[in-house]
Amino acid sequence: SKVSDTSLAYLANLKDLQIVKLSKLKISGDFLKHLDNLPALQEIDINDTTFDEDNLKYISKSKIIRLNLRGSSVADTAAWYI
């Protein structure tokens, strides 16, 4: 099955979700705006994935304690979003 930003937006309904791990996807990253209101979310791993780094702004106010972007299409300049 194909994973898209639209399908990932449904993660926002999982209020007890603690970890999101994604790998080898081609997405825009727009789904990140839906994760900001997840109170239990502690970790986001987006590995080897192409996405628009500007969407990191959506998680800038979240309470995550670990963000892993290894191998993803994110430039060092995107760090100021976090």
GROMACS .gro file of N, CA and C in nm:
model
  246
    1SER      N    1   0.084  -0.119   0.000
    1SER     CA    2   0.000   0.000   0.000
    1SER      C    3   0.087   0.124   0.000
    2LYS      N    4   0.034   0.232  -0.053
    2LYS     CA    5   0.107   0.358  -0.060
    2LYS      C    6   0.082   0.440   0.066
    3VAL      N    7   0.189   0.498   0.116
    3VAL     CA    8   0.178   0.586   0.231
    3VAL      C    9   0.189   0.729   0.179
    4SER      N   10   0.097   0.814   0.221
    4SER     CA   11   0.096   0.953   0.177
    4SER      C   12   0.077   1.045   0.298
    5ASP      N   13   0.094   1.173   0.275
    5ASP     CA   14   0.069   1.269   0.381
    5ASP      C   15  -0.076   1.262   0.428
    6THR      N   16  -0.167   1.235   0.336
    6THR     CA   17  -0.308   1.225   0.372
    6THR      C   18  -0.332   1.107   0.465
    7SER      N   19  -0.274   0.993   0.434
    7SER     CA   20  -0.294   0.877   0.521
    7SER      C   21  -0.223   0.896   0.655
    8LEU      N   22  -0.108   0.962   0.654
    8LEU     CA   23  -0.035   0.986   0.780
    8LEU      C   24  -0.106   1.087   0.870
    9ALA      N   25  -0.190   1.171   0.813
    9ALA     CA   26  -0.265   1.269   0.893
    9ALA      C   27  -0.356   1.199   0.994
   10TYR      N   28  -0.395   1.076   0.967
   10TYR     CA   29  -0.481   1.002   1.060
   10TYR      C   30  -0.410   0.968   1.190
   11LEU      N   31  -0.278   0.981   1.193
   11LEU     CA   32  -0.204   0.959   1.317
   11LEU      C   33  -0.249   1.056   1.426
   12ALA      N   34  -0.300   1.170   1.387
   12ALA     CA   35  -0.344   1.271   1.482
   12ALA      C   36  -0.457   1.221   1.571
   13ASN      N   37  -0.527   1.116   1.530
   13ASN     CA   38  -0.635   1.061   1.610
   13ASN      C   39  -0.587   0.967   1.720
   14LEU      N   40  -0.459   0.936   1.718
   14LEU     CA   41  -0.402   0.841   1.814
   14LEU      C   42  -0.340   0.918   1.929
   15LYS      N   43  -0.421   0.962   2.022
   15LYS     CA   44  -0.377   1.051   2.130
   15LYS      C   45  -0.273   0.988   2.222
   16ASP      N   46  -0.262   0.856   2.226
   16ASP     CA   47  -0.162   0.790   2.309
   16ASP      C   48  -0.035   0.753   2.231
   17LEU      N   49  -0.027   0.794   2.107
   17LEU     CA   50   0.088   0.763   2.023
   17LEU      C   51   0.215   0.825   2.082
   18GLN      N   52   0.317   0.743   2.098
   18GLN     CA   53   0.442   0.789   2.157
   18GLN      C   54   0.557   0.799   2.057
   19ILE      N   55   0.557   0.713   1.955
   19ILE     CA   56   0.668   0.708   1.860
   19ILE      C   57   0.613   0.698   1.717
   20VAL      N   58   0.670   0.777   1.628
   20VAL     CA   59   0.640   0.769   1.486
   20VAL      C   60   0.770   0.737   1.414
   21LYS      N   61   0.772   0.626   1.340
   21LYS     CA   62   0.890   0.587   1.265
   21LYS      C   63   0.851   0.567   1.119
   22LEU      N   64   0.918   0.641   1.033
   22LEU     CA   65   0.893   0.633   0.890
   22LEU      C   66   1.026   0.614   0.819
   23SER      N   67   1.026   0.538   0.712
   23SER     CA   68   1.150   0.512   0.641
   23SER      C   69   1.124   0.494   0.493
   24LYS      N   70   1.212   0.552   0.413
   24LYS     CA   71   1.214   0.535   0.268
   24LYS      C   72   1.082   0.572   0.202
   25LEU      N   73   1.033   0.691   0.234
   25LEU     CA   74   0.909   0.742   0.175
   25LEU      C   75   0.936   0.867   0.093
   26LYS      N   76   0.846   0.897   0.004
   26LYS     CA   77   0.847   1.023  -0.069
   26LYS      C   78   0.718   1.096  -0.034
   27ILE      N   79   0.729   1.187   0.060
   27ILE     CA   80   0.614   1.260   0.109
   27ILE      C   81   0.649   1.408   0.116
   28SER      N   82   0.551   1.493   0.135
   28SER     CA   83   0.580   1.637   0.147
   28SER      C   84   0.618   1.674   0.290
   29GLY      N   85   0.572   1.594   0.385
   29GLY     CA   86   0.595   1.626   0.526
   29GLY      C   87   0.481   1.707   0.585
   30ASP      N   88   0.380   1.734   0.504
   30ASP     CA   89   0.265   1.813   0.548
   30ASP      C   90   0.192   1.748   0.665
   31PHE      N   91   0.203   1.618   0.678
   31PHE     CA   92   0.136   1.547   0.788
   31PHE      C   93   0.187   1.590   0.924
   32LEU      N   94   0.308   1.648   0.930
   32LEU     CA   95   0.366   1.689   1.057
   32LEU      C   96   0.279   1.789   1.132
   33LYS      N   97   0.200   1.868   1.059
   33LYS     CA   98   0.114   1.966   1.127
   33LYS      C   99   0.007   1.898   1.212
   34HIS      N  100  -0.022   1.774   1.183
   34HIS     CA  101  -0.123   1.701   1.260
   34HIS      C  102  -0.067   1.637   1.386
   35LEU      N  103   0.065   1.633   1.398
   35LEU     CA  104   0.127   1.567   1.513
   35LEU      C  105   0.150   1.661   1.630
   36ASP      N  106   0.137   1.788   1.608
   36ASP     CA  107   0.167   1.888   1.711
   36ASP      C  108   0.078   1.876   1.835
   37ASN      N  109  -0.041   1.822   1.819
   37ASN     CA  110  -0.135   1.813   1.931
   37ASN      C  111  -0.142   1.674   1.994
   38LEU      N  112  -0.037   1.595   1.977
   38LEU     CA  113  -0.035   1.463   2.038
   38LEU      C  114   0.043   1.471   2.170
   39PRO      N  115  -0.028   1.467   2.282
   39PRO     CA  116   0.037   1.489   2.412
   39PRO      C  117   0.140   1.384   2.452
   40ALA      N  118   0.127   1.262   2.404
   40ALA     CA  119   0.217   1.154   2.445
   40ALA      C  120   0.336   1.137   2.350
   41LEU      N  121   0.335   1.207   2.237
   41LEU     CA  122   0.440   1.188   2.137
   41LEU      C  123   0.576   1.230   2.191
   42GLN      N  124   0.670   1.138   2.187
   42GLN     CA  125   0.804   1.164   2.239
   42GLN      C  126   0.913   1.152   2.133
   43GLU      N  127   0.888   1.079   2.028
   43GLU     CA  128   0.994   1.050   1.931
   43GLU      C  129   0.940   1.046   1.789
   44ILE      N  130   1.014   1.110   1.698
   44ILE     CA  131   0.983   1.103   1.555
   44ILE      C  132   1.110   1.062   1.483
   45ASP      N  133   1.104   0.954   1.410
   45ASP     CA  134   1.213   0.907   1.325
   45ASP      C  135   1.166   0.911   1.181
   46ILE      N  136   1.233   0.991   1.100
   46ILE     CA  137   1.203   0.999   0.957
   46ILE      C  138   1.333   0.972   0.885
   47ASN      N  139   1.358   0.846   0.854
   47ASN     CA  140   1.484   0.802   0.796
   47ASN      C  141   1.475   0.781   0.647
   48ASP      N  142   1.581   0.821   0.578
   48ASP     CA  143   1.592   0.797   0.433
   48ASP      C  144   1.465   0.835   0.359
   49THR      N  145   1.413   0.951   0.392
   49THR     CA  146   1.286   0.996   0.338
   49THR      C  147   1.300   1.136   0.277
   50THR      N  148   1.240   1.154   0.163
   50THR     CA  149   1.241   1.283   0.097
   50THR      C  150   1.116   1.359   0.139
   51PHE      N  151   1.135   1.479   0.194
   51PHE     CA  152   1.021   1.563   0.228
   51PHE      C  153   1.063   1.708   0.235
   52ASP      N  154   0.967   1.798   0.236
   52ASP     CA  155   0.993   1.941   0.239
   52ASP      C  156   1.028   1.983   0.382
   53GLU      N  157   1.152   2.023   0.403
   53GLU     CA  158   1.199   2.057   0.537
   53GLU      C  159   1.125   2.173   0.601
   54ASP      N  160   1.060   2.258   0.521
   54ASP     CA  161   0.982   2.368   0.578
   54ASP      C  162   0.869   2.318   0.667
   55ASN      N  163   0.827   2.195   0.647
   55ASN     CA  164   0.721   2.138   0.729
   55ASN      C  165   0.766   2.104   0.871
   56LEU      N  166   0.894   2.113   0.898
   56LEU     CA  167   0.942   2.093   1.035
   56LEU      C  168   0.889   2.200   1.129
   57LYS      N  169   0.847   2.312   1.074
   57LYS     CA  170   0.791   2.419   1.158
   57LYS      C  171   0.668   2.372   1.235
   58TYR      N  172   0.601   2.272   1.183
   58TYR     CA  173   0.479   2.224   1.249
   58TYR      C  174   0.507   2.151   1.380
   59ILE      N  175   0.626   2.103   1.399
   59ILE     CA  176   0.656   2.033   1.524
   59ILE      C  177   0.746   2.115   1.616
   60SER      N  178   0.768   2.240   1.581
   60SER     CA  179   0.858   2.324   1.660
   60SER      C  180   0.808   2.347   1.803
   61LYS      N  181   0.679   2.338   1.824
   61LYS     CA  182   0.622   2.361   1.957
   61LYS      C  183   0.583   2.230   2.027
   62SER      N  184   0.611   2.119   1.962
   62SER     CA  185   0.575   1.992   2.023
   62SER      C  186   0.672   1.959   2.136
   63LYS      N  187   0.637   1.859   2.213
   63LYS     CA  188   0.717   1.821   2.329
   63LYS      C  189   0.801   1.695   2.303
   64ILE      N  190   0.833   1.672   2.177
   64ILE     CA  191   0.913   1.553   2.147
   64ILE      C  192   1.052   1.568   2.207
   65ILE      N  193   1.108   1.456   2.247
   65ILE     CA  194   1.241   1.459   2.307
   65ILE      C  195   1.347   1.399   2.215
   66ARG      N  196   1.303   1.338   2.105
   66ARG     CA  197   1.399   1.283   2.009
   66ARG      C  198   1.345   1.299   1.868
   67LEU      N  199   1.428   1.358   1.782
   67LEU     CA  200   1.396   1.373   1.641
   67LEU      C  201   1.513   1.318   1.561
   68ASN      N  202   1.489   1.217   1.481
   68ASN     CA  203   1.592   1.154   1.400
   68ASN      C  204   1.556   1.176   1.253
   69LEU      N  205   1.644   1.242   1.180
   69LEU     CA  206   1.622   1.268   1.038
   69LEU      C  207   1.734   1.207   0.953
   70ARG      N  208   1.796   1.104   1.002
   70ARG     CA  209   1.911   1.042   0.935
   70ARG      C  210   1.877   1.003   0.791
   71GLY      N  211   1.961   1.048   0.700
   71GLY     CA  212   1.945   1.011   0.560
   71GLY      C  213   1.830   1.079   0.490
   72SER      N  214   1.764   1.173   0.555
   72SER     CA  215   1.651   1.242   0.493
   72SER      C  216   1.697   1.368   0.421
   73SER      N  217   1.610   1.422   0.342
   73SER     CA  218   1.642   1.538   0.259
   73SER      C  219   1.628   1.669   0.336
   74VAL      N  220   1.696   1.678   0.449
   74VAL     CA  221   1.684   1.797   0.533
   74VAL      C  222   1.822   1.863   0.542
   75ALA      N  223   1.827   1.991   0.513
   75ALA     CA  224   1.952   2.064   0.519
   75ALA      C  225   1.979   2.109   0.662
   76ASP      N  226   2.104   2.136   0.692
   76ASP     CA  227   2.141   2.184   0.825
   76ASP      C  228   2.068   2.314   0.860
   77THR      N  229   2.036   2.394   0.759
   77THR     CA  230   1.969   2.521   0.784
   77THR      C  231   1.827   2.503   0.838
   78ALA      N  232   1.772   2.384   0.824
   78ALA     CA  233   1.637   2.357   0.873
   78ALA      C  234   1.635   2.341   1.025
   79ALA      N  235   1.749   2.330   1.087
   79ALA     CA  236   1.757   2.308   1.232
   79ALA      C  237   1.692   2.420   1.312
   80TRP      N  238   1.685   2.539   1.257
   80TRP     CA  239   1.627   2.651   1.334
   80TRP      C  240   1.476   2.634   1.354
   81TYR      N  241   1.413   2.546   1.278
   81TYR     CA  242   1.271   2.519   1.300
   81TYR      C  243   1.246   2.445   1.430
   82ILE      N  244   1.347   2.375   1.477
   82ILE     CA  245   1.327   2.282   1.587
   82ILE      C  246   1.358   2.344   1.720
   0.00000   0.00000   0.00000
